[in-house]
Short mmCIF file of N, CA and C and ligand atoms in Angstrom, two decimals:
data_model
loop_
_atom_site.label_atom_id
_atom_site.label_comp_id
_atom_site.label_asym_id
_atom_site.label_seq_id
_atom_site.Cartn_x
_atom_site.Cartn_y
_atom_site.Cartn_z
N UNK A 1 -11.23 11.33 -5.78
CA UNK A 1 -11.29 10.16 -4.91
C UNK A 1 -11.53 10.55 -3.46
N UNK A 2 -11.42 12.17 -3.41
CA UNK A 2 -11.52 12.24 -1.55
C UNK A 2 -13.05 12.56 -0.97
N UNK A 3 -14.21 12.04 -2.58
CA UNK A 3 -15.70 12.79 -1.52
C UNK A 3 -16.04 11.81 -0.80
N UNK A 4 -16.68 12.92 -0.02
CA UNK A 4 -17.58 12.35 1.03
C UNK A 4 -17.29 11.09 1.73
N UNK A 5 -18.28 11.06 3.31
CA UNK A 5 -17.98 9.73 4.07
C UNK A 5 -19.28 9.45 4.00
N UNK A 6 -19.95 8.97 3.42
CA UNK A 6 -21.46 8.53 3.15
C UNK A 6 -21.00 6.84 2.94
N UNK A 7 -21.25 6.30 4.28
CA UNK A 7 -21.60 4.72 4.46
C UNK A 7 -22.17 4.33 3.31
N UNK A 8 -23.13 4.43 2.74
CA UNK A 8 -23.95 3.62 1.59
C UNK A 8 -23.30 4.03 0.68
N UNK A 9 -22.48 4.65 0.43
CA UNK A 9 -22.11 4.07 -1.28
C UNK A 9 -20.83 4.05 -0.98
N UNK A 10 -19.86 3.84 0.13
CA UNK A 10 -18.52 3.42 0.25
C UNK A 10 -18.76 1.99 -0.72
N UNK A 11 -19.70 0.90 -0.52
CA UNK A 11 -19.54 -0.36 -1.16
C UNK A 11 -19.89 -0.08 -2.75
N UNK A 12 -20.38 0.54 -2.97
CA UNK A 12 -20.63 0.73 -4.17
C UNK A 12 -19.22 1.26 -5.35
N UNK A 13 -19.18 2.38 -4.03
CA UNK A 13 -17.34 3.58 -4.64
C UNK A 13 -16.51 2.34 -4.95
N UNK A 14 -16.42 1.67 -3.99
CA UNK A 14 -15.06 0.66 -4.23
C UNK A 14 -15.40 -0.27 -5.17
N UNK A 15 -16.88 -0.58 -4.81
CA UNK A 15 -17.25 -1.46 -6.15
C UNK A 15 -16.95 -1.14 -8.18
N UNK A 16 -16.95 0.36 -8.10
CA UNK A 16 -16.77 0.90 -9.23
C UNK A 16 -15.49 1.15 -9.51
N UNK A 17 -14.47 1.35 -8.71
CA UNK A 17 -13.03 1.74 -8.05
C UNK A 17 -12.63 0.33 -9.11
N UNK A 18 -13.13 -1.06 -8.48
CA UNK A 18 -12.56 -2.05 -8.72
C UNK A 18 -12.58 -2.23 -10.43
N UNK A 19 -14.34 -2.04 -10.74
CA UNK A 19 -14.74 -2.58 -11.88
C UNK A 19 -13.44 -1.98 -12.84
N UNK A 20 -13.79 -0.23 -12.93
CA UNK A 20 -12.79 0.71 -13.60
C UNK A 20 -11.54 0.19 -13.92
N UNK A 21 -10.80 -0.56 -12.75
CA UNK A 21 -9.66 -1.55 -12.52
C UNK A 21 -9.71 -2.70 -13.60
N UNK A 22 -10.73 -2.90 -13.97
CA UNK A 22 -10.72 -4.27 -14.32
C UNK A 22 -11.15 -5.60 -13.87
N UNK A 23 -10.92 -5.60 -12.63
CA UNK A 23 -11.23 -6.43 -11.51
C UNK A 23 -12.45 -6.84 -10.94
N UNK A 24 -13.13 -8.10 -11.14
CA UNK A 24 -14.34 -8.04 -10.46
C UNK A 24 -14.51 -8.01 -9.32
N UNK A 25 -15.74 -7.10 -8.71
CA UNK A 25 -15.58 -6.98 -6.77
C UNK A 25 -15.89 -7.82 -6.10
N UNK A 26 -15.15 -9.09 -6.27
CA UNK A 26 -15.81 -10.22 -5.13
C UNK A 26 -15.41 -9.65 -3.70
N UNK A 27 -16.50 -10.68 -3.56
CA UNK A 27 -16.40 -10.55 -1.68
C UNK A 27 -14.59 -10.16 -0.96
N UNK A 28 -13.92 -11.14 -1.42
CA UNK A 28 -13.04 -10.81 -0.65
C UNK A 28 -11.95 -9.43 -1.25
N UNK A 29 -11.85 -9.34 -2.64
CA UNK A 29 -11.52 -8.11 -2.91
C UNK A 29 -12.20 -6.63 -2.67
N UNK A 30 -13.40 -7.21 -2.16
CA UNK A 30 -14.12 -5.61 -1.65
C UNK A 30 -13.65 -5.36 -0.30
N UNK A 31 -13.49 -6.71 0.20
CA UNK A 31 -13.03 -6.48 1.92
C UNK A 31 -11.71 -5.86 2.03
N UNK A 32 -11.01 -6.35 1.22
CA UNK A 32 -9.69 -5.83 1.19
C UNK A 32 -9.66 -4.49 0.58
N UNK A 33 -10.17 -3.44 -0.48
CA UNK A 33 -10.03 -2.89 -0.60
C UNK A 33 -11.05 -1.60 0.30
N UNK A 34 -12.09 -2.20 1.10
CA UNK A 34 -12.80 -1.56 2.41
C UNK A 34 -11.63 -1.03 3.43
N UNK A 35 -10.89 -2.64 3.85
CA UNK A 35 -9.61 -1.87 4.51
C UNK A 35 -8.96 -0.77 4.20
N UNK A 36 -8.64 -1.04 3.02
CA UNK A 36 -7.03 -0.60 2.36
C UNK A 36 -7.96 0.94 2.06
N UNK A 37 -9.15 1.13 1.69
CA UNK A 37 -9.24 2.47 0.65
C UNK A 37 -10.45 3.01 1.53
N UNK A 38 -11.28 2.48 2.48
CA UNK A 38 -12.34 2.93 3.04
C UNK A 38 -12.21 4.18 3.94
N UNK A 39 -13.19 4.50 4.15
CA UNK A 39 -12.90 5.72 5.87
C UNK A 39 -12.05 6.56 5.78
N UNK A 40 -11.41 6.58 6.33
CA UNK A 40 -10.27 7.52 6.41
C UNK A 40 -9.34 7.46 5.45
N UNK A 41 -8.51 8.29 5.30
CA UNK A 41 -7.99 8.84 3.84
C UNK A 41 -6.01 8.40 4.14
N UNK A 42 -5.54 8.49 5.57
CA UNK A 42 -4.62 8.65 6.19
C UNK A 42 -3.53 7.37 5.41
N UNK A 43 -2.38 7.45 4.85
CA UNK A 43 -1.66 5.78 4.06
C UNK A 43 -1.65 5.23 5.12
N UNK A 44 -1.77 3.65 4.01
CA UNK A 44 -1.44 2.68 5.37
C UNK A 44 -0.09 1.88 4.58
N UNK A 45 0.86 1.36 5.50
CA UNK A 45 1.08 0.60 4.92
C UNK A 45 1.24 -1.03 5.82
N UNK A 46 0.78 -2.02 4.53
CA UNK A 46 0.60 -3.02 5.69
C UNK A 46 1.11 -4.29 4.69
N UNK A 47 0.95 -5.43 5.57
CA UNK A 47 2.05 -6.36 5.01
C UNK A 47 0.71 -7.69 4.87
N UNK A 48 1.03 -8.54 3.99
CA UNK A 48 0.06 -9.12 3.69
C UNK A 48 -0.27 -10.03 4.58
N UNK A 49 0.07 -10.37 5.41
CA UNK A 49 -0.37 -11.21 6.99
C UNK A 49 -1.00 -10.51 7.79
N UNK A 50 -0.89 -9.25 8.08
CA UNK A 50 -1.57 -7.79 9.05
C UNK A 50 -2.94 -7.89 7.83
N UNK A 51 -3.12 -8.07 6.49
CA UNK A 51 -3.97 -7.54 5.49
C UNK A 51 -5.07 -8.97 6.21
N UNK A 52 -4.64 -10.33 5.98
CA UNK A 52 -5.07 -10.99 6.25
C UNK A 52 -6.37 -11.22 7.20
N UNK A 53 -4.91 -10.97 8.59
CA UNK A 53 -5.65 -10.96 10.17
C UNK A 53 -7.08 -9.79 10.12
N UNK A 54 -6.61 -8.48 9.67
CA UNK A 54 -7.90 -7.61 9.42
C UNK A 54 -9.04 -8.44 8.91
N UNK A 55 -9.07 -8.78 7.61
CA UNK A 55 -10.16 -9.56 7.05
C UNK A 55 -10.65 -10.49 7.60
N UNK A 56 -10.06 -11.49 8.27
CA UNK A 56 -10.72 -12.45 8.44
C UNK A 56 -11.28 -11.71 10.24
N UNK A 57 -11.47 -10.66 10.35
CA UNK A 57 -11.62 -9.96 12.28
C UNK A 57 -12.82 -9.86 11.49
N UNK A 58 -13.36 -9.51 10.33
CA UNK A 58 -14.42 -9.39 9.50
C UNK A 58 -15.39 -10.20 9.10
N UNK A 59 -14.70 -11.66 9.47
CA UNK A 59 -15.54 -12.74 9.14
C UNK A 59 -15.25 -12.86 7.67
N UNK A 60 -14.48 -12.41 6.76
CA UNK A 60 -14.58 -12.63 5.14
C UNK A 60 -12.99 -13.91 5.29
N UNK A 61 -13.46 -15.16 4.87
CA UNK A 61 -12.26 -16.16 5.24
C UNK A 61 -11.32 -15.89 4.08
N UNK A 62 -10.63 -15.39 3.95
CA UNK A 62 -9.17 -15.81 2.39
C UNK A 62 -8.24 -16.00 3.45
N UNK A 63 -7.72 -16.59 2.12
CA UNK A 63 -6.25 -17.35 1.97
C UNK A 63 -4.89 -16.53 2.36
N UNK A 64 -3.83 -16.60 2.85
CA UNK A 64 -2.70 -15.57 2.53
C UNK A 64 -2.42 -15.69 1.18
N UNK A 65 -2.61 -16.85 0.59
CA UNK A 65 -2.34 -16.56 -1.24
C UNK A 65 -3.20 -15.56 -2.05
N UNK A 66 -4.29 -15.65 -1.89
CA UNK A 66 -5.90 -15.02 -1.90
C UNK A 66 -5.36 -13.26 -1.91
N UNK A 67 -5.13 -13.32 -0.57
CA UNK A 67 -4.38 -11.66 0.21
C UNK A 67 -3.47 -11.29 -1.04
N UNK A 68 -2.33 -11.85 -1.15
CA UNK A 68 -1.05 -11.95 -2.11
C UNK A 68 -1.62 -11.36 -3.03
N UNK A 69 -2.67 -12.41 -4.07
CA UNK A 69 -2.97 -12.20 -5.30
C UNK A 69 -3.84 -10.63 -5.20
N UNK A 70 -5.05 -10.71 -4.79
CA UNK A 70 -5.19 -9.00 -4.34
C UNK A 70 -4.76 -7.71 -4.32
N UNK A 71 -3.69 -7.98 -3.58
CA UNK A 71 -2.49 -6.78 -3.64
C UNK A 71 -1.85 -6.76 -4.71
N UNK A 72 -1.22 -7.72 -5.17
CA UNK A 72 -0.44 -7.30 -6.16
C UNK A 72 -1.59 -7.30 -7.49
N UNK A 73 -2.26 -7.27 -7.62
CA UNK A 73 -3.53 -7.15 -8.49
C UNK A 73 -3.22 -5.45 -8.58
N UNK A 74 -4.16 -5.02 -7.16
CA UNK A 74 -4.03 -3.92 -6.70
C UNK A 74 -2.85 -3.22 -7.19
N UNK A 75 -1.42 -3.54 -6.92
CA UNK A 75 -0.25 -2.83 -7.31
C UNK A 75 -0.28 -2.79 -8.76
N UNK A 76 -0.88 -3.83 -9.50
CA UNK A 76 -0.08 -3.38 -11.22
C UNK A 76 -1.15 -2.62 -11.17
N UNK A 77 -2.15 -2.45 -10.66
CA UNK A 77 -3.47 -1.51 -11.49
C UNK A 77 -3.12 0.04 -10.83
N UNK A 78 -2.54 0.02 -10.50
CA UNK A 78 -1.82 1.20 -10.00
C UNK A 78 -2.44 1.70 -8.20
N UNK A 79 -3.39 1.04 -7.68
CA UNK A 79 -3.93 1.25 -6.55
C UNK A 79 -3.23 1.72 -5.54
N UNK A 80 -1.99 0.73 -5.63
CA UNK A 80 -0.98 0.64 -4.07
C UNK A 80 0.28 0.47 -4.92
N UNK A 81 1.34 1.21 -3.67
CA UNK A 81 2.45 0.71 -4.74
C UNK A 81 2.98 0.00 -3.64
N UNK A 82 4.39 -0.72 -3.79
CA UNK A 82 4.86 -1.70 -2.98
C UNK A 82 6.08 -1.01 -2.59
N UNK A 83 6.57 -1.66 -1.32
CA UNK A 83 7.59 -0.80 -0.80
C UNK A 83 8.84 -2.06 -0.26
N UNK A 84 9.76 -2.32 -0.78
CA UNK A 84 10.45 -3.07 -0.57
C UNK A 84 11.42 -2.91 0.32
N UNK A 85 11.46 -3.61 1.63
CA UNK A 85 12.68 -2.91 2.87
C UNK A 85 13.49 -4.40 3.04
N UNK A 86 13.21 -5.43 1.98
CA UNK A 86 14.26 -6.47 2.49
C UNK A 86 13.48 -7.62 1.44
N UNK A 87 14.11 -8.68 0.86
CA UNK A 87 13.66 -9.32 0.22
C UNK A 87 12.44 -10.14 0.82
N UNK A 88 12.58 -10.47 2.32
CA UNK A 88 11.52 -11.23 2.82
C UNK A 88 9.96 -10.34 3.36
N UNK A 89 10.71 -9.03 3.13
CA UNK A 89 9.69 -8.13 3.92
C UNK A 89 8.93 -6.51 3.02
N UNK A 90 7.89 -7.11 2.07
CA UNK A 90 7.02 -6.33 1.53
C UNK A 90 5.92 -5.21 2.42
N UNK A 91 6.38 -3.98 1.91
CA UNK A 91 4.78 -3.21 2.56
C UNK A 91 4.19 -3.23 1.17
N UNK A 92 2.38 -3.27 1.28
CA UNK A 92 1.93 -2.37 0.09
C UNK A 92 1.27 -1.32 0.61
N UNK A 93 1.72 0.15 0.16
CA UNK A 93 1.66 1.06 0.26
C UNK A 93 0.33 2.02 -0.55
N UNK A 94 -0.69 2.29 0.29
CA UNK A 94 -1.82 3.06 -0.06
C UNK A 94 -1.28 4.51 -0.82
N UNK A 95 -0.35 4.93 -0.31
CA UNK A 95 0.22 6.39 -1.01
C UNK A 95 0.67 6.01 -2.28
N UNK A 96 0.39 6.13 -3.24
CA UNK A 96 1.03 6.14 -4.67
C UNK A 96 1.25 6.96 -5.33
N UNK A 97 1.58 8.31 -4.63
CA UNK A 97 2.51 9.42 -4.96
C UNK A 97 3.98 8.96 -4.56
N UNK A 98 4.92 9.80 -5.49
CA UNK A 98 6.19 9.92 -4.77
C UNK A 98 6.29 10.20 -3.39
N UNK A 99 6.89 9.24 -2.78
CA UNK A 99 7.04 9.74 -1.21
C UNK A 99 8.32 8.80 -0.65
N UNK A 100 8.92 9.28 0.14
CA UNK A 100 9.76 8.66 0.98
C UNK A 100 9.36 7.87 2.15
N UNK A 101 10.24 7.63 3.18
CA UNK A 101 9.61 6.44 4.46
C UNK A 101 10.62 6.40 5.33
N UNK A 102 10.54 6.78 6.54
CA UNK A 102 11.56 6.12 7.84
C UNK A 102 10.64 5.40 8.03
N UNK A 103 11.85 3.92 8.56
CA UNK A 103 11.55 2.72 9.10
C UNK A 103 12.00 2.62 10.75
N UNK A 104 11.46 2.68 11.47
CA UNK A 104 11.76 2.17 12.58
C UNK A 104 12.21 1.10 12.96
N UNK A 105 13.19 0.74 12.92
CA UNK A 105 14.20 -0.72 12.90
C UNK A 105 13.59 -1.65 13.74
N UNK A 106 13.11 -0.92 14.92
CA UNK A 106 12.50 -1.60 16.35
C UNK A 106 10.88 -2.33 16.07
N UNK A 107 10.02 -1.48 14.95
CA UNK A 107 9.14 -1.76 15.09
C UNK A 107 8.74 -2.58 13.69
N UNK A 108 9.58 -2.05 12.84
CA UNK A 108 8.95 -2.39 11.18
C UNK A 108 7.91 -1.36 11.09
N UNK A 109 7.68 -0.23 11.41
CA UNK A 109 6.82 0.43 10.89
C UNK A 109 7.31 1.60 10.21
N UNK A 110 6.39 1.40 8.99
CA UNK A 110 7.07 2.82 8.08
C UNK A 110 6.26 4.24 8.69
N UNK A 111 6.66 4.88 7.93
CA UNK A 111 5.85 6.34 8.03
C UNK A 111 6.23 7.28 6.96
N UNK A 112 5.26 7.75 6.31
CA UNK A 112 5.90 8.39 5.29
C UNK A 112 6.83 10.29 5.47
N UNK A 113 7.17 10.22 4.74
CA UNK A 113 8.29 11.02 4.41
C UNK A 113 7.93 12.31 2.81
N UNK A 114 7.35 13.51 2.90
CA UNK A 114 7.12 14.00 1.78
C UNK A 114 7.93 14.06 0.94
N UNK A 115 7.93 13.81 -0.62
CA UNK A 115 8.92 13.75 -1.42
C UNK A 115 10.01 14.74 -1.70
N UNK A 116 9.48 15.97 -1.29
CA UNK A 116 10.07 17.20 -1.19
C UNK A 116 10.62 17.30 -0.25
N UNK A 117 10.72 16.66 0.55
CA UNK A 117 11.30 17.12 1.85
C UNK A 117 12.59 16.44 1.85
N UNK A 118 13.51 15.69 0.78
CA UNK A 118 14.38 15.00 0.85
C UNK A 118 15.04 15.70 -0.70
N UNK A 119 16.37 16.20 -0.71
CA UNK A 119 17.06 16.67 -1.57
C UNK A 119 18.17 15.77 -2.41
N UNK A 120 18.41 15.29 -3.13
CA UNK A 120 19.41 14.24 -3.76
C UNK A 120 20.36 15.15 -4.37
N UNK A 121 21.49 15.48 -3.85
CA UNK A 121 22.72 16.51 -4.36
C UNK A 121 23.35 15.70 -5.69
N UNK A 122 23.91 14.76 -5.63
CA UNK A 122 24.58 14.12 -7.02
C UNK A 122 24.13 12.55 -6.88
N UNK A 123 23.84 12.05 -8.30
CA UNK A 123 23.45 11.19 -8.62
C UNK A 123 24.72 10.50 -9.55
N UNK A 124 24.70 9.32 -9.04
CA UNK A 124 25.99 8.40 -9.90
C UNK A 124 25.63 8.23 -11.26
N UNK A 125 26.33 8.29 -12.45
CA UNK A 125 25.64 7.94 -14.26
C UNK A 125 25.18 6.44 -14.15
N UNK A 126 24.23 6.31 -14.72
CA UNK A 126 23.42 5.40 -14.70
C UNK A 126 24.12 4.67 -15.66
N UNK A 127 23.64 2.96 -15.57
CA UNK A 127 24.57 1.90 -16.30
C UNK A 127 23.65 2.05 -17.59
N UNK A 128 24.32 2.15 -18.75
CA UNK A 128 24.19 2.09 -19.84
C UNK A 128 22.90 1.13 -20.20
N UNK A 129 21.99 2.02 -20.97
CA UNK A 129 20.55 1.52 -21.35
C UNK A 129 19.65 1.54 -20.30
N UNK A 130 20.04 2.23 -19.18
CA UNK A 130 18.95 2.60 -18.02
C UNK A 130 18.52 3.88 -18.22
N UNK A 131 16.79 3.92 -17.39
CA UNK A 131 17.18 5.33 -17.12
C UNK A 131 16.49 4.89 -15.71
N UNK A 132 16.31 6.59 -14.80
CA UNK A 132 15.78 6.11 -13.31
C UNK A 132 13.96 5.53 -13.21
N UNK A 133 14.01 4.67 -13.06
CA UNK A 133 12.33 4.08 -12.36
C UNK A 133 11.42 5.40 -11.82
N UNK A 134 12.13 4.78 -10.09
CA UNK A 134 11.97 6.37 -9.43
C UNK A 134 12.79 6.10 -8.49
N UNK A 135 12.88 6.95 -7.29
CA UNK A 135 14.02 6.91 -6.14
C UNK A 135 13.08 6.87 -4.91
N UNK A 136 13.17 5.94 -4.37
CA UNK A 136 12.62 5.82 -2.81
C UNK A 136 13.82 5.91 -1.99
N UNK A 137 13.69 6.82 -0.89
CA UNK A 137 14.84 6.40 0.27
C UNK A 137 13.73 6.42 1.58
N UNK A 138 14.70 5.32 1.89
CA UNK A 138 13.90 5.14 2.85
C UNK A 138 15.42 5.00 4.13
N UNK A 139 15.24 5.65 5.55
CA UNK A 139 15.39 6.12 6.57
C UNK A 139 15.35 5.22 7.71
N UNK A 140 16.38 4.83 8.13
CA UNK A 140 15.66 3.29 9.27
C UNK A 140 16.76 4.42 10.19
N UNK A 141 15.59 4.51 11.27
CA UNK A 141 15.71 4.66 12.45
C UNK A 141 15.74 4.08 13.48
N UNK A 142 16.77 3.85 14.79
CA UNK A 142 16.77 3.49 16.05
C UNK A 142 16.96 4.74 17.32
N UNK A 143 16.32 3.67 18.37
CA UNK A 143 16.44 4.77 19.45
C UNK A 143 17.63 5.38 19.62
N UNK A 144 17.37 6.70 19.90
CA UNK A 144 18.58 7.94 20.42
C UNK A 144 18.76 6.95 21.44
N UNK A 145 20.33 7.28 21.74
CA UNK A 145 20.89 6.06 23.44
C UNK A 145 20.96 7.42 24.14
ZN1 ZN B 201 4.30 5.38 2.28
#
């Protein structure tokens, strides 16, 4: 997924990206996934109102429902995974490796965190008929006083 930056077939890559998915590449799911998967390689993570405002700076008009349905499209197909920091407040997350996240309390912005770089010493026994998903921790930071 990391060749080349060749403009002419970015629409195409994502176009095939999508099909592979399942998904047909309409207009506004190509725009969104131009954002989300184009150019630069660097995660993003962004919230579906920020996903929005991008697209439509593009001239491509959707819906915030439109946005919604997209992403989480995107998330079951395994594209993005979602990052949950509060019931009202979704990132979807371009990294879909294991990874961690400090949150900046001040800003809402995540940043990721390598998975390795965080050690889990003891783990509590899991409630009967579970086993673990996976483990995100995530890190909310405020300013040093
Ligand atoms: Zn992340």
């Amino acid at each position: 997924m990391r060749s080349g930056h060749n403009k002419k077939s970015e629409k195409d890559r994502l176009s095939s990206m999508l099909t592979q998915k399942g998904m047909r590449p309409t207009k506004q799911r190509l725009a969104l996934a131009s954002l989300l998967f184009g150019g630069r390689r660097e995660s993003m993570h962004v919230t579906p109102e920020e996903v929005m405002k991008s697209v439509r700076k593009k001239k491509v008009n959707v819906s915030l429902a439109t946005v919604y349905n997209c992403l989480n499209q995107f998330t079951e197909s395994g594209l993005l995974c979602l990052v949950s920091i509060h019931p009202t407040c979704n990132y979807f997350d371009t990294n879909t490796a294991p990874h961690h996240h400090f949150l900046d309390s001040a800003s809402g912005k995540l940043c990721d965190i390598p998975y390795e770089s965080i050690h889990i010493g003891s783990m509590p026994s899991l409630p009967a008929g579970h086993k673990i998903q996976k483990i995100d921790v995530t890190i909310r930071l405020a300013k040093a006083a």
